[in-house]
Amino acid sequence: MTKDSKVHYSVLSVLFLLLSLILFLNFGVKNVNDSHRYLDYATNLQANGFYFDRHNFWYIGYSLFIYLIRLTTGSSNEINLIISQVILSYFSLLLLYRASHNLSGSSGVAFTTALLYLIFVEILSWNFYILCESFYLSLTCFSLYFLSKYFQGDKSIVTILVGGLVFLLTFFTKPTGVALAAAILGLILIRFYRSISKPIIKYALGGVSALLLLILINKMLETFLVMENYSIGEVVYAISTLPYKVEYASLFVTVPTNLDFPPSMYPPLGKILYFITFNPTYWIKLFFAKVFFFLFHVRPFWSFEHNLFSLMILLPVYFYSIKSLIASATIKSVRVFSIMYLTIHTLSIGITTVDWDGRFLMPLLPLLFLLSASGIANDVNRLFRQATRGLRKNIPA
């Protein structure tokens, strides 16, 4: 570890501790609407052993984490879970730093990546909620760390096995974990394609992989109320259940009177494709409204300051991330993984629904910070040098 890295770790640790303390004093332990699902699943797993729950199974990673914390602490006190989430979040911050250092070779870029993670303080706020977000975010950072070692050339059995277990747990923590699975599948296919000379085998392998992925997504969508959402034109989930306010108007898309819905016996993906085919204009409006609120991370019911802060952080991050993906110096595997991961995540929201509190965006941010940090660090350093040169010129000798 370099001297710079040691200093960075110290600064990041102090900032993390300070922010976590402030957030805990403001939030405490947040047991909210969805918390009972994960707590109850963990309780049932503890009492009855493994069982398949059609909807909650796709979140079982978090329930297993709750079960493990209860088992190791001998208590179901929720503060133990929150403390565990904070500790895991701290290590995920350090591993995100290491992932950035592995990819960039620069401690300055790594520090910028981790600092962005801390500055966007909403990320840390989820550590105090009994929801999947904190655990899922931490696992995402862990996954990026193992991927960075792979991109760096470390293809050892230990890296692949431990990394594989982390990827698997991440996938089973939230349904959008399918984005990680698909992106990693893309990397595996690229590696196999290099050793396959016959185009027919490549096409067959790609086709079978795509088919298996679609079957998996179709299974995961079975319990999601996609058609019900389309029928009421909601952009943000359950906004129609609240008393109407003027600022909610942008969170609805006017529903045409002649919508054509698919037959009930169609599978979930079939229903979605049918609906898109026969209601293209309405669906496109609904899709892009959801993607807009998802990516820009603004809500009409949030404060002006909250929305402005989000845009001030996210717009530069998006700009530099796109610039990084376009740059010829970016490793091809990193580009493929990033585009697939970000695209599938975004599509999953546009096709289903946007959340009330903005937490669905959080799993994209570690990767976006990794992609954007180099450009941000370089331009900040350049501006700083220009400013200091200007100051020196204006100081009398």
Coordinates of C-alpha atoms in Angstrom, one line a residue:
M1 CA 0.0 0.0 0.0
T2 CA 1.4 3.4 -1.0
K3 CA 1.7 6.4 1.4
D4 CA -1.0 8.2 -0.6
S5 CA -3.3 5.2 -0.2
K6 CA -2.8 5.2 3.6
V7 CA -3.7 8.8 3.8
H8 CA -6.7 8.3 1.6
Y9 CA -7.9 5.4 3.7
S10 CA -7.6 7.5 6.8
V11 CA -9.5 10.5 5.3
L12 CA -12.2 8.2 3.9
S13 CA -12.6 6.4 7.2
V14 CA -13.0 9.6 9.2
L15 CA -15.5 11.0 6.7
F16 CA -17.5 7.7 6.7
L17 CA -17.6 7.6 10.4
L18 CA -18.7 11.2 10.8
L19 CA -21.4 11.0 8.1
S20 CA -22.7 7.7 9.5
L21 CA -23.0 9.2 13.0
I22 CA -24.9 12.2 11.7
L23 CA -27.2 10.0 9.6
F24 CA -27.8 7.6 12.5
L25 CA -28.7 10.6 14.8
N26 CA -31.2 11.8 12.1
F27 CA -32.6 8.4 11.0
G28 CA -32.1 5.9 13.8
V29 CA -33.4 2.5 12.7
K30 CA -35.9 2.8 9.8
N31 CA -38.4 0.0 9.8
V32 CA -40.6 0.9 6.8
N33 CA -43.4 -0.6 4.7
D34 CA -41.3 -3.3 2.9
S35 CA -39.2 -4.2 5.9
H36 CA -41.5 -6.9 7.2
R37 CA -41.2 -8.9 4.0
Y38 CA -37.5 -9.5 4.5
L39 CA -37.7 -9.9 8.3
D40 CA -40.6 -12.4 8.0
Y41 CA -38.8 -14.3 5.3
A42 CA -35.7 -14.5 7.5
T43 CA -37.9 -15.6 10.5
N44 CA -39.5 -18.3 8.4
L45 CA -36.2 -19.6 7.0
Q46 CA -35.0 -19.8 10.6
A47 CA -38.1 -21.7 11.8
N48 CA -38.9 -23.9 8.8
G49 CA -35.7 -24.1 6.7
F50 CA -35.5 -23.1 3.0
Y51 CA -38.7 -22.6 1.0
F52 CA -39.5 -20.9 -2.3
D53 CA -41.6 -17.7 -2.1
R54 CA -42.7 -16.7 -5.6
H55 CA -42.0 -13.0 -5.0
N56 CA -39.6 -12.7 -2.1
F57 CA -37.3 -15.4 -3.4
W58 CA -35.6 -12.9 -5.7
Y59 CA -34.7 -10.9 -2.5
I60 CA -33.5 -14.0 -0.5
G61 CA -29.9 -12.8 -0.3
Y62 CA -31.0 -10.0 2.1
S63 CA -33.2 -12.3 4.1
L64 CA -30.3 -14.8 4.5
F65 CA -28.1 -11.8 5.6
I66 CA -30.7 -11.0 8.3
Y67 CA -30.8 -14.7 9.3
L68 CA -27.0 -14.8 9.6
I69 CA -26.9 -11.6 11.7
R70 CA -29.5 -13.1 14.0
L71 CA -27.6 -16.3 14.2
T72 CA -24.2 -14.8 15.0
T73 CA -25.5 -12.2 17.5
G74 CA -28.1 -14.5 19.1
S75 CA -30.7 -11.7 18.9
S76 CA -33.3 -10.3 16.5
N77 CA -32.7 -6.8 17.8
E78 CA -32.8 -4.6 14.6
I79 CA -29.9 -2.4 15.8
N80 CA -27.6 -5.4 15.2
L81 CA -28.7 -5.5 11.6
I82 CA -28.1 -1.8 11.1
I83 CA -24.6 -2.0 12.7
S84 CA -23.8 -4.9 10.4
Q85 CA -25.0 -2.9 7.3
V86 CA -22.8 0.0 8.3
I87 CA -19.7 -2.2 8.8
L88 CA -20.3 -3.9 5.5
S89 CA -20.8 -0.5 3.8
Y90 CA -17.5 0.7 5.2
F91 CA -15.6 -2.2 3.7
S92 CA -17.5 -1.8 0.4
L93 CA -16.2 1.8 0.3
L94 CA -12.6 0.6 0.7
L95 CA -13.1 -2.1 -1.9
L96 CA -14.5 0.5 -4.3
Y97 CA -11.4 2.5 -3.8
R98 CA -9.3 -0.6 -4.5
A99 CA -11.4 -1.4 -7.6
S100 CA -10.8 2.1 -9.0
H101 CA -7.1 1.9 -8.2
N102 CA -6.9 -1.5 -10.0
L103 CA -8.5 -0.1 -13.1
S104 CA -6.8 3.3 -13.2
G105 CA -3.5 2.7 -11.5
S106 CA -3.9 6.0 -9.8
S107 CA -4.5 6.6 -6.1
G108 CA -5.9 10.1 -6.9
V109 CA -8.5 8.6 -9.2
A110 CA -9.3 6.0 -6.6
F111 CA -9.8 8.7 -4.0
T112 CA -12.1 10.6 -6.3
T113 CA -14.2 7.5 -6.8
A114 CA -14.6 6.9 -3.1
L115 CA -15.1 10.6 -2.4
L116 CA -18.0 10.7 -4.9
Y117 CA -19.5 7.7 -3.1
L118 CA -19.4 9.6 0.2
I119 CA -20.5 13.0 -1.2
F120 CA -23.7 11.5 -2.6
V121 CA -24.8 11.0 1.0
E122 CA -28.1 9.3 0.1
I123 CA -26.0 6.1 -0.5
L124 CA -25.0 6.0 3.1
S125 CA -28.5 6.9 4.3
W126 CA -29.8 3.5 3.2
N127 CA -27.5 1.8 5.8
F128 CA -30.1 2.8 8.4
Y129 CA -33.1 1.2 6.5
I130 CA -34.2 -2.4 6.9
L131 CA -34.4 -2.7 3.1
C132 CA -32.2 -4.5 0.5
E133 CA -30.5 -1.3 -0.7
S134 CA -27.6 -1.1 1.8
F135 CA -26.7 -4.8 1.4
Y136 CA -27.2 -4.7 -2.3
L137 CA -25.0 -1.6 -2.7
S138 CA -22.2 -3.2 -0.6
L139 CA -22.4 -6.4 -2.7
T140 CA -22.3 -4.3 -5.9
C141 CA -19.0 -2.7 -4.7
F142 CA -17.6 -6.1 -3.7
S143 CA -18.6 -7.4 -7.2
L144 CA -16.9 -4.4 -8.9
Y145 CA -13.7 -5.1 -6.9
F146 CA -13.5 -8.7 -8.1
L147 CA -14.3 -7.7 -11.6
S148 CA -11.5 -5.1 -11.5
K149 CA -9.0 -7.9 -10.4
Y150 CA -10.3 -9.9 -13.4
F151 CA -9.8 -6.9 -15.8
Q152 CA -6.4 -6.5 -14.3
G153 CA -5.5 -10.0 -15.3
D154 CA -6.0 -11.9 -12.1
K155 CA -7.8 -15.0 -13.2
S156 CA -6.8 -17.2 -10.2
I157 CA -9.1 -19.9 -8.8
V158 CA -9.6 -17.9 -5.6
T159 CA -10.6 -14.7 -7.4
I160 CA -13.0 -16.6 -9.7
L161 CA -14.6 -18.7 -6.9
V162 CA -15.0 -16.0 -4.3
G163 CA -16.0 -13.5 -6.9
G164 CA -18.5 -16.0 -8.3
L165 CA -20.1 -16.4 -4.8
V166 CA -20.3 -12.7 -4.4
F167 CA -22.0 -12.3 -7.8
L168 CA -24.5 -15.1 -7.0
L169 CA -25.4 -13.5 -3.7
T170 CA -25.8 -10.1 -5.4
F171 CA -28.1 -11.6 -8.0
F172 CA -30.3 -13.1 -5.4
T173 CA -30.6 -9.9 -3.3
K174 CA -32.7 -7.8 -5.7
P175 CA -34.4 -8.7 -9.1
T176 CA -32.3 -6.0 -10.8
G177 CA -29.4 -8.3 -10.0
V178 CA -30.2 -9.8 -13.4
A179 CA -28.3 -6.8 -14.9
L180 CA -25.1 -8.0 -13.2
A181 CA -25.8 -11.6 -14.3
A182 CA -26.3 -10.5 -17.9
A183 CA -23.2 -8.2 -17.9
I184 CA -21.0 -11.0 -16.6
L185 CA -22.6 -13.4 -19.1
G186 CA -21.5 -11.0 -21.8
L187 CA -18.0 -11.1 -20.5
I188 CA -18.0 -14.9 -20.5
L189 CA -19.3 -15.0 -24.1
I190 CA -16.6 -12.6 -25.3
R191 CA -13.9 -14.8 -23.8
F192 CA -15.4 -17.9 -25.4
Y193 CA -15.8 -16.2 -28.7
R194 CA -12.1 -15.5 -28.9
S195 CA -11.4 -19.3 -29.0
I196 CA -14.3 -20.2 -31.4
S197 CA -13.6 -19.9 -35.1
K198 CA -16.9 -21.1 -36.5
P199 CA -19.6 -18.3 -36.8
I200 CA -22.4 -20.8 -36.5
I201 CA -21.2 -21.9 -33.0
K202 CA -20.9 -18.3 -31.9
Y203 CA -24.5 -17.6 -33.0
A204 CA -25.8 -20.7 -31.4
L205 CA -24.0 -19.9 -28.1
G206 CA -25.3 -16.3 -28.1
G207 CA -28.8 -17.4 -29.0
V208 CA -29.0 -20.0 -26.3
S209 CA -27.6 -17.6 -23.7
A210 CA -30.1 -14.9 -24.7
L211 CA -33.0 -17.5 -24.5
L212 CA -32.0 -18.6 -21.1
L213 CA -31.7 -15.0 -19.9
L214 CA -35.2 -14.2 -21.3
I215 CA -36.7 -17.3 -19.6
L216 CA -35.1 -16.2 -16.3
I217 CA -36.4 -12.6 -16.6
N218 CA -39.9 -14.0 -17.5
K219 CA -39.9 -16.1 -14.4
M220 CA -38.8 -13.1 -12.3
L221 CA -41.6 -10.9 -13.7
E222 CA -44.4 -13.3 -12.8
T223 CA -45.3 -11.5 -9.5
F224 CA -44.8 -7.9 -10.7
L225 CA -47.9 -5.9 -11.5
V226 CA -46.6 -4.5 -14.9
M227 CA -50.0 -4.4 -16.7
E228 CA -51.7 -2.9 -13.7
N229 CA -49.1 -0.1 -13.8
Y230 CA -49.7 0.5 -17.5
S231 CA -53.4 0.7 -17.0
I232 CA -53.2 3.7 -14.7
G233 CA -50.3 5.5 -16.2
E234 CA -48.2 5.8 -13.1
V235 CA -44.6 6.9 -13.4
V236 CA -43.8 6.6 -9.7
Y237 CA -45.1 3.5 -8.1
A238 CA -48.4 3.9 -6.0
I239 CA -48.5 7.6 -6.6
S240 CA -52.2 7.2 -7.5
T241 CA -53.0 5.9 -4.0
L242 CA -52.1 9.3 -2.5
P243 CA -54.4 12.4 -2.3
Y244 CA -53.9 14.3 -5.5
K245 CA -51.5 17.3 -5.5
V246 CA -50.7 19.7 -8.4
E247 CA -47.0 18.7 -8.3
Y248 CA -47.9 15.0 -8.9
A249 CA -49.2 15.8 -12.4
S250 CA -45.9 15.1 -14.1
L251 CA -45.8 11.7 -12.4
F252 CA -48.7 10.4 -14.6
V253 CA -49.1 9.8 -18.3
T254 CA -52.6 10.3 -19.7
V255 CA -54.1 6.9 -20.3
P256 CA -55.8 6.5 -23.7
T257 CA -59.3 5.2 -23.7
N258 CA -58.6 2.5 -26.3
L259 CA -55.7 0.6 -24.7
D260 CA -55.2 -2.9 -26.1
F261 CA -54.2 -5.3 -23.3
P262 CA -52.8 -8.8 -23.9
P263 CA -54.8 -12.0 -23.1
S264 CA -54.3 -13.1 -19.5
M265 CA -52.8 -16.5 -20.5
Y266 CA -49.7 -14.8 -22.1
P267 CA -46.4 -15.0 -20.1
P268 CA -45.1 -11.8 -18.5
L269 CA -42.6 -11.0 -21.3
G270 CA -45.2 -11.8 -23.9
K271 CA -47.7 -9.4 -22.3
I272 CA -45.1 -6.6 -22.3
L273 CA -44.2 -7.2 -26.0
Y274 CA -47.9 -7.4 -26.9
F275 CA -48.7 -4.1 -25.1
I276 CA -45.7 -2.3 -26.7
T277 CA -46.7 -3.6 -30.2
F278 CA -50.4 -2.4 -29.9
N279 CA -49.9 0.7 -27.8
P280 CA -46.6 2.1 -29.0
T281 CA -47.1 5.8 -28.5
Y282 CA -48.5 5.6 -25.0
W283 CA -45.9 3.0 -23.9
I284 CA -43.0 5.2 -25.3
K285 CA -44.3 8.2 -23.4
L286 CA -44.6 6.2 -20.2
F287 CA -41.2 4.5 -20.7
F288 CA -39.3 7.8 -21.2
A289 CA -41.1 9.5 -18.3
K290 CA -39.9 6.7 -16.0
V291 CA -36.3 6.8 -17.4
F292 CA -36.2 10.6 -17.0
F293 CA -37.2 10.6 -13.3
F294 CA -35.0 7.5 -12.7
L295 CA -31.8 8.9 -14.2
F296 CA -32.0 12.5 -13.2
H297 CA -33.1 11.5 -9.7
V298 CA -35.5 14.4 -9.2
R299 CA -39.0 14.4 -7.9
P300 CA -41.6 17.2 -7.8
F301 CA -42.3 16.4 -4.1
W302 CA -38.7 16.7 -3.1
S303 CA -37.2 20.1 -2.1
F304 CA -35.5 22.4 -4.7
E305 CA -32.2 21.9 -2.8
H306 CA -32.5 18.1 -2.9
N307 CA -33.2 18.1 -6.6
L308 CA -30.4 20.7 -7.3
F309 CA -27.9 18.7 -5.3
S310 CA -28.7 15.5 -7.3
L311 CA -28.3 17.2 -10.6
M312 CA -25.0 19.0 -9.6
I313 CA -23.5 15.6 -8.8
L314 CA -25.1 13.4 -11.4
L315 CA -24.9 15.5 -14.6
P316 CA -21.0 15.7 -14.4
V317 CA -20.9 12.0 -13.5
Y318 CA -23.0 11.1 -16.5
F319 CA -21.0 13.3 -18.8
Y320 CA -17.6 11.9 -17.7
S321 CA -19.0 8.3 -17.7
I322 CA -20.1 8.6 -21.3
K323 CA -16.8 10.2 -22.2
S324 CA -15.0 7.3 -20.5
L325 CA -17.0 4.7 -22.4
I326 CA -16.3 6.3 -25.7
A327 CA -12.6 6.7 -25.1
S328 CA -10.4 4.3 -27.0
A329 CA -8.2 3.7 -24.0
T330 CA -11.1 2.1 -22.0
I331 CA -10.6 -1.7 -21.8
K332 CA -13.1 -3.4 -24.2
S333 CA -14.3 -5.8 -21.4
V334 CA -14.9 -2.8 -19.1
R335 CA -16.9 -1.1 -21.8
V336 CA -19.0 -4.2 -22.6
F337 CA -19.8 -4.9 -18.9
S338 CA -20.6 -1.3 -18.2
I339 CA -22.9 -0.7 -21.1
M340 CA -24.8 -4.0 -20.5
Y341 CA -25.1 -3.4 -16.7
L342 CA -26.3 0.2 -17.1
T343 CA -28.6 -0.5 -20.0
I344 CA -30.4 -3.5 -18.5
H345 CA -30.8 -1.7 -15.2
T346 CA -32.3 1.3 -16.9
L347 CA -34.6 -0.8 -19.1
S348 CA -35.9 -2.7 -16.1
I349 CA -37.1 0.6 -14.6
G350 CA -38.5 2.0 -17.8
I351 CA -40.5 -1.3 -18.4
T352 CA -41.7 -1.6 -14.8
T353 CA -41.9 1.4 -12.5
V354 CA -39.9 4.2 -10.7
D355 CA -39.7 4.2 -6.9
W356 CA -40.9 7.0 -4.6
D357 CA -37.6 7.6 -2.8
G358 CA -35.0 7.2 -5.5
R359 CA -33.4 4.1 -4.1
F360 CA -33.5 2.2 -7.4
L361 CA -30.8 4.4 -8.9
M362 CA -28.3 3.6 -6.1
P363 CA -26.8 0.4 -7.6
L364 CA -25.8 2.3 -10.8
L365 CA -23.7 4.8 -8.9
P366 CA -20.7 2.8 -7.8
L367 CA -20.0 1.9 -11.5
L368 CA -20.7 5.4 -12.7
F369 CA -18.3 6.8 -10.1
L370 CA -15.7 4.3 -11.3
L371 CA -16.2 5.4 -14.9
S372 CA -16.2 9.1 -14.3
A373 CA -13.6 9.5 -11.6
S374 CA -10.6 9.7 -13.9
G375 CA -12.0 12.5 -16.1
I376 CA -13.2 14.4 -13.0
A377 CA -9.9 14.1 -11.2
N378 CA -7.9 15.2 -14.3
D379 CA -10.1 18.2 -15.0
V380 CA -10.2 19.3 -11.3
N381 CA -6.4 19.0 -11.2
R382 CA -6.0 21.0 -14.4
L383 CA -8.3 23.8 -13.2
F384 CA -6.5 23.8 -9.8
R385 CA -3.1 24.2 -11.5
Q386 CA -4.5 27.0 -13.7
A387 CA -6.0 28.8 -10.7
T388 CA -2.8 28.6 -8.7
R389 CA -0.7 29.8 -11.7
G390 CA -3.1 32.8 -11.9
L391 CA -2.7 33.5 -8.2
R392 CA 1.1 33.4 -8.4
K393 CA 1.1 35.9 -11.3
N394 CA -1.1 38.3 -9.3
I395 CA 1.1 38.2 -6.2
P396 CA 3.7 41.0 -6.2
A397 CA 7.3 39.9 -6.0

